[in-house]
mmCIF file of C-alpha atoms in Angstrom:
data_model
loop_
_atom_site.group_PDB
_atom_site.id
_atom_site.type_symbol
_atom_site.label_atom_id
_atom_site.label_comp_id
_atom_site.label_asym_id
_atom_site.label_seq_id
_atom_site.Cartn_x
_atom_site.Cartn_y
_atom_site.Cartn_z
ATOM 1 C CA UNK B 1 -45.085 -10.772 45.565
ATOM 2 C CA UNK B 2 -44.924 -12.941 48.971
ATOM 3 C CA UNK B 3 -48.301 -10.996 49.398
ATOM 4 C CA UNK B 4 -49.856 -12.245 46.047
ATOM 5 C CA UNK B 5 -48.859 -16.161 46.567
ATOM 6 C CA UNK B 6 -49.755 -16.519 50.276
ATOM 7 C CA UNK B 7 -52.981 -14.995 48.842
ATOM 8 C CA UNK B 8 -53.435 -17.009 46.219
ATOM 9 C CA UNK B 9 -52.953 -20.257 48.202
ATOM 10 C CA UNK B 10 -55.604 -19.355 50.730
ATOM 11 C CA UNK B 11 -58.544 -18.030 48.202
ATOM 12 C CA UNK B 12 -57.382 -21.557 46.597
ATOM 13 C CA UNK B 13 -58.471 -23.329 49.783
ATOM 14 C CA UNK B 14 -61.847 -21.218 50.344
ATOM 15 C CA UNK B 15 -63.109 -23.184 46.958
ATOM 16 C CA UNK B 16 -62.507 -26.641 49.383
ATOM 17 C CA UNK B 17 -63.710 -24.461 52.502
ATOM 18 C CA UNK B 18 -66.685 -23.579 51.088
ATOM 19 C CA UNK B 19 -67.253 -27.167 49.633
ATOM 20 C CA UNK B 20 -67.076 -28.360 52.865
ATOM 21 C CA UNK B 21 -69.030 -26.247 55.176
ATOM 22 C CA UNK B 22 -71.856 -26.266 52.494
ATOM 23 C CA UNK B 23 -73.237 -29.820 53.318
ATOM 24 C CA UNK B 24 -73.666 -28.498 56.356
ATOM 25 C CA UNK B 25 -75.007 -25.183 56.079
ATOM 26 C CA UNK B 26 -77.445 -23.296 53.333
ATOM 27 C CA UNK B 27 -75.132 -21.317 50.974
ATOM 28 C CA UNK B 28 -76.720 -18.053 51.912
ATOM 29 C CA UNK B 29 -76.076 -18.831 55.919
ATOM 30 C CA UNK B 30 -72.503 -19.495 55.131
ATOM 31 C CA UNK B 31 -71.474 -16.231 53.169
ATOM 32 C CA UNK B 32 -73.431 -14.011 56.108
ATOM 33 C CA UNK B 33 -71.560 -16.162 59.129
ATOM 34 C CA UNK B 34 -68.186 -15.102 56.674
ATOM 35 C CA UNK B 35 -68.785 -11.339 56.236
ATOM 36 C CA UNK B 36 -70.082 -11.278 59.702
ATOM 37 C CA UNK B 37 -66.839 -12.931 61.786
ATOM 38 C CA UNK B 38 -64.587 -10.724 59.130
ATOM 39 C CA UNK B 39 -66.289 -7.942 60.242
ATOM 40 C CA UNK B 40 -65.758 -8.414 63.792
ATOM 41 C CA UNK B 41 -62.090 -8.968 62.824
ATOM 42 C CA UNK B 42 -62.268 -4.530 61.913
ATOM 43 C CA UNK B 43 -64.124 -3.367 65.035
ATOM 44 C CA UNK B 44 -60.878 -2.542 66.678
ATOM 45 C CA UNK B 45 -59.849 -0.576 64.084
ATOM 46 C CA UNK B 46 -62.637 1.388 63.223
ATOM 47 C CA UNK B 47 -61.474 5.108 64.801
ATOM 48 C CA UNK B 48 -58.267 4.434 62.639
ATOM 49 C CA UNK B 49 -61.335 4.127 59.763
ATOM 50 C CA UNK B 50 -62.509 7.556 60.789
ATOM 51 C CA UNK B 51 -59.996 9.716 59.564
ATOM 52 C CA UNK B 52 -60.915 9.207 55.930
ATOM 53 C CA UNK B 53 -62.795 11.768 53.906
ATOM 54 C CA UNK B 54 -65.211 10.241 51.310
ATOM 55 C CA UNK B 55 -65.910 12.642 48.474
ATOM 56 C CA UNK B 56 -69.031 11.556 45.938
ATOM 57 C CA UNK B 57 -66.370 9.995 43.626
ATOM 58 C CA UNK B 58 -65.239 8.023 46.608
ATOM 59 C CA UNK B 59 -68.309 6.685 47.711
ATOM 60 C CA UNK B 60 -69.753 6.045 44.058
ATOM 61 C CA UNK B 61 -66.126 3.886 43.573
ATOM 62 C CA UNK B 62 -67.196 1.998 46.792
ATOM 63 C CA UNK B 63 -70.548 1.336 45.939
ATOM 64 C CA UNK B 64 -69.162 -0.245 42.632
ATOM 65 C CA UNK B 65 -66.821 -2.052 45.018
ATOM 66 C CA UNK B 66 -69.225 -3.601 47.270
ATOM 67 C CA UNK B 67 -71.553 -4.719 44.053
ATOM 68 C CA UNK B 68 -68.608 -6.285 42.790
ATOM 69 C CA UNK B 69 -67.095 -8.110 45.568
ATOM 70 C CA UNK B 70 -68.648 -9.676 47.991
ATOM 71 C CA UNK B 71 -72.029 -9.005 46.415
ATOM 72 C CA UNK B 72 -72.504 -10.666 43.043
ATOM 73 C CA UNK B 73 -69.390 -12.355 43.512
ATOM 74 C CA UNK B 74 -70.387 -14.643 46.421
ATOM 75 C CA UNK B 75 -73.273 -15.312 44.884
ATOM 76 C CA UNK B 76 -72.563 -16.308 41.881
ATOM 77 C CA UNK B 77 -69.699 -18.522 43.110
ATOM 78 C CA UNK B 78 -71.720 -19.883 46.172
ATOM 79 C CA UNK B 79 -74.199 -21.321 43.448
ATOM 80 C CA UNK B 80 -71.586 -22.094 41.158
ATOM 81 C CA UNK B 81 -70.319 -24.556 44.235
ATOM 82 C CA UNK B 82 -73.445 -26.472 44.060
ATOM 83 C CA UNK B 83 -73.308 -27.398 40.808
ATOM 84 C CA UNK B 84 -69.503 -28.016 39.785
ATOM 85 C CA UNK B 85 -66.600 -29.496 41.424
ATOM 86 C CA UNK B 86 -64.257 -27.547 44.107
ATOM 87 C CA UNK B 87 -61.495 -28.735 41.187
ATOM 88 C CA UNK B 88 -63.103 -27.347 38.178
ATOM 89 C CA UNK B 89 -64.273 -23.669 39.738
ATOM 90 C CA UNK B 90 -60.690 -23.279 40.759
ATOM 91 C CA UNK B 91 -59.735 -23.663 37.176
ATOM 92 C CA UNK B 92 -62.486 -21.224 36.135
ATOM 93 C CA UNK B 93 -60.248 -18.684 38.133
ATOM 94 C CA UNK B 94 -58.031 -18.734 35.327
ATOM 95 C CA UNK B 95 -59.839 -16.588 33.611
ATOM 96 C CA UNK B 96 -59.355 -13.575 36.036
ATOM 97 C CA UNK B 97 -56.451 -12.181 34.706
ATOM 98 C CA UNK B 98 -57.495 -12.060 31.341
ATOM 99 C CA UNK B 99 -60.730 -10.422 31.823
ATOM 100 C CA UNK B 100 -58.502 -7.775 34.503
ATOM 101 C CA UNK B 101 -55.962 -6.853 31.547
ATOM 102 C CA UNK B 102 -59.172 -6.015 29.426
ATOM 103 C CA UNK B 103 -60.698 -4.011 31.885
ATOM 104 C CA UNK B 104 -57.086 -2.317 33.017
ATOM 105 C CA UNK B 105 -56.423 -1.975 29.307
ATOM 106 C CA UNK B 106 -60.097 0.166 29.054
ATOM 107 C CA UNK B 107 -59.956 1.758 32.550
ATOM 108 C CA UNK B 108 -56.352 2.253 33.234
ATOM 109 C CA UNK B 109 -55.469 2.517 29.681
ATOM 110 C CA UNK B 110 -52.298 -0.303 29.756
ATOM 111 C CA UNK B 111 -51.872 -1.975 26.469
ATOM 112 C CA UNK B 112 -53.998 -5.150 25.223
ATOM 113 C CA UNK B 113 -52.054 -7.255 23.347
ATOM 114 C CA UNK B 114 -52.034 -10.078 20.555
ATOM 115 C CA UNK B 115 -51.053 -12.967 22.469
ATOM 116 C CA UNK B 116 -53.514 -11.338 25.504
ATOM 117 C CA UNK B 117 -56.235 -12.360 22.409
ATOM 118 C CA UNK B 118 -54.974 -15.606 21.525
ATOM 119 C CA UNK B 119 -54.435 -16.873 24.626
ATOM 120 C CA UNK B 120 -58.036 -15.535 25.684
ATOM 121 C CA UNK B 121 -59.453 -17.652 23.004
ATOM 122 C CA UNK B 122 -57.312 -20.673 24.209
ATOM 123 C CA UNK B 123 -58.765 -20.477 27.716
ATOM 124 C CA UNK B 124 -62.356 -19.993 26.669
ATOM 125 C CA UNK B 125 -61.658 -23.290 24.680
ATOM 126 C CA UNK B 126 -60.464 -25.260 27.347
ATOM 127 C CA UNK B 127 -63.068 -24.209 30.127
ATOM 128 C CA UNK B 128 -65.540 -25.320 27.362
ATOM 129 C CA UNK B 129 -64.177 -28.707 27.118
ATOM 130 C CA UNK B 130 -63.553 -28.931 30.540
ATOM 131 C CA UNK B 131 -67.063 -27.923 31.090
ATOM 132 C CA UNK B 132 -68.507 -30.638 28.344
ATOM 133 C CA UNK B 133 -66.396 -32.754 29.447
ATOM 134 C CA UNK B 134 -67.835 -33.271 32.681
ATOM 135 C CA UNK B 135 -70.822 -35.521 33.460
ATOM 136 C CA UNK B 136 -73.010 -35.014 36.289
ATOM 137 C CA UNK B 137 -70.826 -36.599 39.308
ATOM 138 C CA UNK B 138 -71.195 -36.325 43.418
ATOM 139 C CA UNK B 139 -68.886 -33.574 43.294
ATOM 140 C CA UNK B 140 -70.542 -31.755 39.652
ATOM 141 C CA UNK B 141 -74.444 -32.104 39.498
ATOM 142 C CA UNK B 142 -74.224 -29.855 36.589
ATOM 143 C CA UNK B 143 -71.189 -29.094 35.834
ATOM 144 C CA UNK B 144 -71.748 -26.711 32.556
ATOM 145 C CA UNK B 145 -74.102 -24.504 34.953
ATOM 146 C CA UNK B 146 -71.729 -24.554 37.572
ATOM 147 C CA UNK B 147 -68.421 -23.135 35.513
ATOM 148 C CA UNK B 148 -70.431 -21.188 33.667
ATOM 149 C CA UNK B 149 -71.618 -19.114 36.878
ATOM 150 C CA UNK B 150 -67.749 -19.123 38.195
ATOM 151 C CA UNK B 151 -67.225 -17.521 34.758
ATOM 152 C CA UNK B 152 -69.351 -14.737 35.642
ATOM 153 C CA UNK B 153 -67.820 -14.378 39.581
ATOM 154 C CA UNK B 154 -64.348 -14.024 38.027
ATOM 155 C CA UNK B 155 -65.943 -10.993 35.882
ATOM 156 C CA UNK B 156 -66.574 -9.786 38.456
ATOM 157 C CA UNK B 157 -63.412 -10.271 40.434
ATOM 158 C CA UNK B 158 -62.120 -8.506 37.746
ATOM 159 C CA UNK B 159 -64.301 -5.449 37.959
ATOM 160 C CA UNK B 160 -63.589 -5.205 41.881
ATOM 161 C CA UNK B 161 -59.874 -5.648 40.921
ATOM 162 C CA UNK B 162 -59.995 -2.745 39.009
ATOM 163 C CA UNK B 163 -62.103 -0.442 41.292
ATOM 164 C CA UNK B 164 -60.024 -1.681 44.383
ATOM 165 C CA UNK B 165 -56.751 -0.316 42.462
ATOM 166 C CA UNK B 166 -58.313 3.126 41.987
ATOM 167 C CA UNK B 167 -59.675 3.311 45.755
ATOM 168 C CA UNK B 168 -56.075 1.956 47.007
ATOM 169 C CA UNK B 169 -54.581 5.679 45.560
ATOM 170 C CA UNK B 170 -56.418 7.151 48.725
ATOM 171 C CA UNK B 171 -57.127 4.014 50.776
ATOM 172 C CA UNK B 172 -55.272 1.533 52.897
ATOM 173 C CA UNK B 173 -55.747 -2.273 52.146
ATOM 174 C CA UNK B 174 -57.255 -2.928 55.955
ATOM 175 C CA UNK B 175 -59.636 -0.003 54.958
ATOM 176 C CA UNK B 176 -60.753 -1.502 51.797
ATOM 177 C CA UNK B 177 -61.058 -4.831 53.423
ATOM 178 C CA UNK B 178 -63.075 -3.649 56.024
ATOM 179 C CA UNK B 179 -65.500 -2.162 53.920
ATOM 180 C CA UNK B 180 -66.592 -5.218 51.872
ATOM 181 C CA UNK B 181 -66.617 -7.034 54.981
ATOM 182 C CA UNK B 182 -69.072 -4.843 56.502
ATOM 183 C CA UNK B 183 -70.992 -4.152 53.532
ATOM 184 C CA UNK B 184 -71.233 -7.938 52.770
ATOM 185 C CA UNK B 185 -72.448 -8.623 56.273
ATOM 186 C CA UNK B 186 -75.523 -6.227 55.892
ATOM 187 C CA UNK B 187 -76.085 -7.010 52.422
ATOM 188 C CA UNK B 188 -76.296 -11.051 52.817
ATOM 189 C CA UNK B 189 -78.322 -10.554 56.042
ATOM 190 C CA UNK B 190 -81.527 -10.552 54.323
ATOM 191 C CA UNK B 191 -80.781 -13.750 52.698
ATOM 192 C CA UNK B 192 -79.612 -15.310 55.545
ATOM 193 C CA UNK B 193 -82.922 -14.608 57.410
ATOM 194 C CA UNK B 194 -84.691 -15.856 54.360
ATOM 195 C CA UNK B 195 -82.901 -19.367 54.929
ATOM 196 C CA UNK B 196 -83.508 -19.085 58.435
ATOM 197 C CA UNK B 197 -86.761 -18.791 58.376
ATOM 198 C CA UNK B 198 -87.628 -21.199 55.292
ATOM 199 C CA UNK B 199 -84.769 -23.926 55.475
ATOM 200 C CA UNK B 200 -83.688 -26.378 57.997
ATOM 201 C CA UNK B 201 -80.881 -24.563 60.886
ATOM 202 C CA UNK B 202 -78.087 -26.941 62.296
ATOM 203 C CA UNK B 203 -74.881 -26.142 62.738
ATOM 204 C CA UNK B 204 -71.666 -28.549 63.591
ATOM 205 C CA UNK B 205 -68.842 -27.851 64.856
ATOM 206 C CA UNK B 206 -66.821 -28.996 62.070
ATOM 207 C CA UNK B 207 -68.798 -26.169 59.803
ATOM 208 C CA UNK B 208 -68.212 -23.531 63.639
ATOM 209 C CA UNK B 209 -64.150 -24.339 62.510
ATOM 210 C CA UNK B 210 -64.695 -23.907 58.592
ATOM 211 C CA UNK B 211 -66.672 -20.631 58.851
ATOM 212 C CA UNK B 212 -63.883 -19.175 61.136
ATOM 213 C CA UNK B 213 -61.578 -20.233 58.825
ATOM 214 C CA UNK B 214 -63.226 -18.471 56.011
ATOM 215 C CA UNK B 215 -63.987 -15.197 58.144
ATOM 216 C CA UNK B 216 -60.831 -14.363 59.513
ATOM 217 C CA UNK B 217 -58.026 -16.499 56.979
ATOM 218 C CA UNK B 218 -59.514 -16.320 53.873
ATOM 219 C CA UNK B 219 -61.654 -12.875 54.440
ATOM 220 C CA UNK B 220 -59.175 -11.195 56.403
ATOM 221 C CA UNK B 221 -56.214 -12.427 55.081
ATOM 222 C CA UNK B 222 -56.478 -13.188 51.783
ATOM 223 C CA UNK B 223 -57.779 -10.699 50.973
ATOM 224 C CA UNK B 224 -55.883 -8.232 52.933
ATOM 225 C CA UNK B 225 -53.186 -9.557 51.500
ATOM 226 C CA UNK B 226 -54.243 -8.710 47.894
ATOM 227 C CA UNK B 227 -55.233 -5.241 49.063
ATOM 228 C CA UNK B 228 -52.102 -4.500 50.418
ATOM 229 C CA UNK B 229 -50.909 -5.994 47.008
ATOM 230 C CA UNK B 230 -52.673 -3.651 44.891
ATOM 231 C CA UNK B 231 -50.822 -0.708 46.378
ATOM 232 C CA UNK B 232 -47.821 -1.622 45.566
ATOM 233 C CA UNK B 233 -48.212 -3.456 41.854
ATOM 234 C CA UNK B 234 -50.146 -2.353 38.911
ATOM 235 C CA UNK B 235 -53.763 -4.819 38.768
ATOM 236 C CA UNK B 236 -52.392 -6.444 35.665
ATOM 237 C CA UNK B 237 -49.255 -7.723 37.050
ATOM 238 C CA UNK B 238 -51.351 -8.432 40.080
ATOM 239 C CA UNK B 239 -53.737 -10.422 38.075
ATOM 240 C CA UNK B 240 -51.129 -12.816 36.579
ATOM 241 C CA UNK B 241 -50.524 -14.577 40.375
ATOM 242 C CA UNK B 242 -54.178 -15.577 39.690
ATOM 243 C CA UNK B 243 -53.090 -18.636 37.812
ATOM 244 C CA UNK B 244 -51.551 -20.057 40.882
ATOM 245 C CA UNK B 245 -55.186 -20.474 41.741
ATOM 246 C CA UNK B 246 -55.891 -23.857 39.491
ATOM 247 C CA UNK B 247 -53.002 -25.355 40.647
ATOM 248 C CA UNK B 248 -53.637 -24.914 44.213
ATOM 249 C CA UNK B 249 -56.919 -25.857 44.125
ATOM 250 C CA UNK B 250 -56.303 -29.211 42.060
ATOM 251 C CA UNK B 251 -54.038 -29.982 44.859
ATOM 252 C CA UNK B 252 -55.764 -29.113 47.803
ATOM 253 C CA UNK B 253 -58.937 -30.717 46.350
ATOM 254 C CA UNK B 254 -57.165 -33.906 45.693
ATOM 255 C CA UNK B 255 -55.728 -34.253 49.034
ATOM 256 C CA UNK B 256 -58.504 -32.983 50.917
ATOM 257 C CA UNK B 257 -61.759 -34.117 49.389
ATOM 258 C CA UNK B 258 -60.420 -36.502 46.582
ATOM 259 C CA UNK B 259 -61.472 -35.331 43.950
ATOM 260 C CA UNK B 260 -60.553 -36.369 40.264
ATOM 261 C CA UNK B 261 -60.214 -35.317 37.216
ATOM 262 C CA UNK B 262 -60.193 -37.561 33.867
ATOM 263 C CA UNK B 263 -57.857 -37.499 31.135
ATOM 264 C CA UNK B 264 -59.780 -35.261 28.899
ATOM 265 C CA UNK B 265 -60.542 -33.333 31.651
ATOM 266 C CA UNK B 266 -56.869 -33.113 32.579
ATOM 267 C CA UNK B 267 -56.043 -32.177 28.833
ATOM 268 C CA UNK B 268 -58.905 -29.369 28.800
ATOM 269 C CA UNK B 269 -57.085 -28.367 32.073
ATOM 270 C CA UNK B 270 -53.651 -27.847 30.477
ATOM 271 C CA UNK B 271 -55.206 -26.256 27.549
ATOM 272 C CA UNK B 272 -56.510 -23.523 29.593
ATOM 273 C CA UNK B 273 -53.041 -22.949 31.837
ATOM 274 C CA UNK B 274 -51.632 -23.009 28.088
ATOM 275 C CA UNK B 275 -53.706 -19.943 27.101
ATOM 276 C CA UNK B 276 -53.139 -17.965 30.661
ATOM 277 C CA UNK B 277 -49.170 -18.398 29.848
ATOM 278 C CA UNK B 278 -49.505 -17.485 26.213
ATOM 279 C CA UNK B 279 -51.911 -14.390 26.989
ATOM 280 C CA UNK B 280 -49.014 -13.267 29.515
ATOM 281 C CA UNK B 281 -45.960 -12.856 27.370
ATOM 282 C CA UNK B 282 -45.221 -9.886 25.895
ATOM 283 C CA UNK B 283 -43.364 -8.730 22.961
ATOM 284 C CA UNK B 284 -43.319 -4.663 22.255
ATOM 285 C CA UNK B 285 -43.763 -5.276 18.277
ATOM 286 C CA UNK B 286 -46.981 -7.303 18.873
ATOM 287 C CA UNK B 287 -48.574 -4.847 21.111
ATOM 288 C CA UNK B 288 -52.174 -2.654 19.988
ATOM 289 C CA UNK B 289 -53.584 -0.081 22.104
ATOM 290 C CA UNK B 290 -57.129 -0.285 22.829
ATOM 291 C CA UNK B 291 -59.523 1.759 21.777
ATOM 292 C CA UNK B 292 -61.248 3.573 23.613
#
């Protein structure tokens, strides 16, 4: 559980990280620099790595891992960045563990339950508003764009939640962290060279101390931390210390690049913490199994 909240706070802070360092660098640039100093993070570690045997299953599972997360996560939340507030994609997040329970309710057949539906309509509602809401700004070009492509990162978060929890049977968390790390780093190279080649190269060293930040704390540790998490607490339960997400973000985004949010926004805010808390209690004569 200390795991899960130290977590949370620092993938909270990549949302003003990556804010930050991208008025500096091309999105692209910045995810490859990230994979690429977490990666260097594992080289000591890689003859521990070699006494693993992959079976097809395995490396299918890891495939599906690496599409997941980093792959179309990053990139839909690296665009997402440009168009919405650091504020507003961290309240996106919410949505996480209510798109994991789904999929864990499917996959890992746990138990989907009334107020997991109501309070999944609740949260849709909100991020709507929230999303409506919110006219084009310094910090939100376009904001409806922008939450709407965090929307689809967190499905995926959700999807690499799930596979992680099936690899971390045979796995260890440094392992699995390892391998998105190096995957990520080959599979962004291309687009780094793209930006390279075709955009503008300059780098500070405020953005030298940001990427580090985000390669070895956020990569490395956060989500090490979560890893190690996921083999010792089921992905659902795991998935509720998501919503500490919103609220670490709203803070560290006030404080550190001062942003605000409105009124409305504030009440479209608290409508979709509302649904996370409803979708997360439980009672045992409300519960329906899924269908498979």
């Amino acid at each position: 559980m200390f795991a899960l909240v130290f977590a949370m706070l620092i993938w909270a802070s990549s949302f003003i990280a990556l804010k930050s360092v991208m008025q500096d660098l091309n999105e692209f640039t910045v995810i490859f620099f990230r994979m690429l100093i977490a990666s260097s993070c594992f080289l000591y570690f890689i003859k521990s790595f070699l006494k693993y045997k992959f079976t097809k299953k395995d490396l299918k599972l890891i495939l599906l891992l690496a599409l997941f997360e980093p792959s179309l996560y990053f990139i839909f939340e690296i665009k997402a960045l440009g168009y919405t507030s650091a504020s507003q994609a961290g309240l996106m997040t919410s949505f996480m563990p209510i798109l994991t329970a789904m999929l864990a309710g499917y996959f890992l057949k746990e138990i989907i339950t009334k107020q997991l539906v109501v309070g999944a309509v609740f949260t849709l509602s909100g991020a709507v508003w929230l999303s409506l809401q919110s006219g084009a700004s310094e910090f939100a070009p376009n904001p409806l764009l922008g939450n709407f492509l965090e929307f689809l990162a967190m499905l995926c978060g959700a999807g690499y939640t799930i596979v992680a929890r099936y690899l971390s049977d045979k796995f260890s968390a440094l392992f699995i962290t390892a391998l998105q790390s190096f995957i990520g780093a080959i599979f962004f190279f291309p687009f780094f060279l793209y930006e390279y080649i075709t955009m503008p190269f300059s780098i500070t060293s405020e953005a030298i101390w940001w990427l580090l930040y985000l390669g070895v704390i956020v990569t490395l540790g956060g989500y090490g931390l979560y890893n190690y998490a996921l083999t010792k607490i089921q992905a659902s339960k795991t998935a509720m210390f998501i919503n500490l997400i919103p609220i670490f973000t709203l803070l560290l985004a006030y404080l550190i690049l001062n942003e605000v949010l409105t009124n409305l926004q504030l009440f479209a805010s608290a409508m979709i913490i509302v649904g996370v808390l409803v979708s997360q209690t439980k009672r045992k004569s409300l519960r329906l199994k899924i269908l498979k």
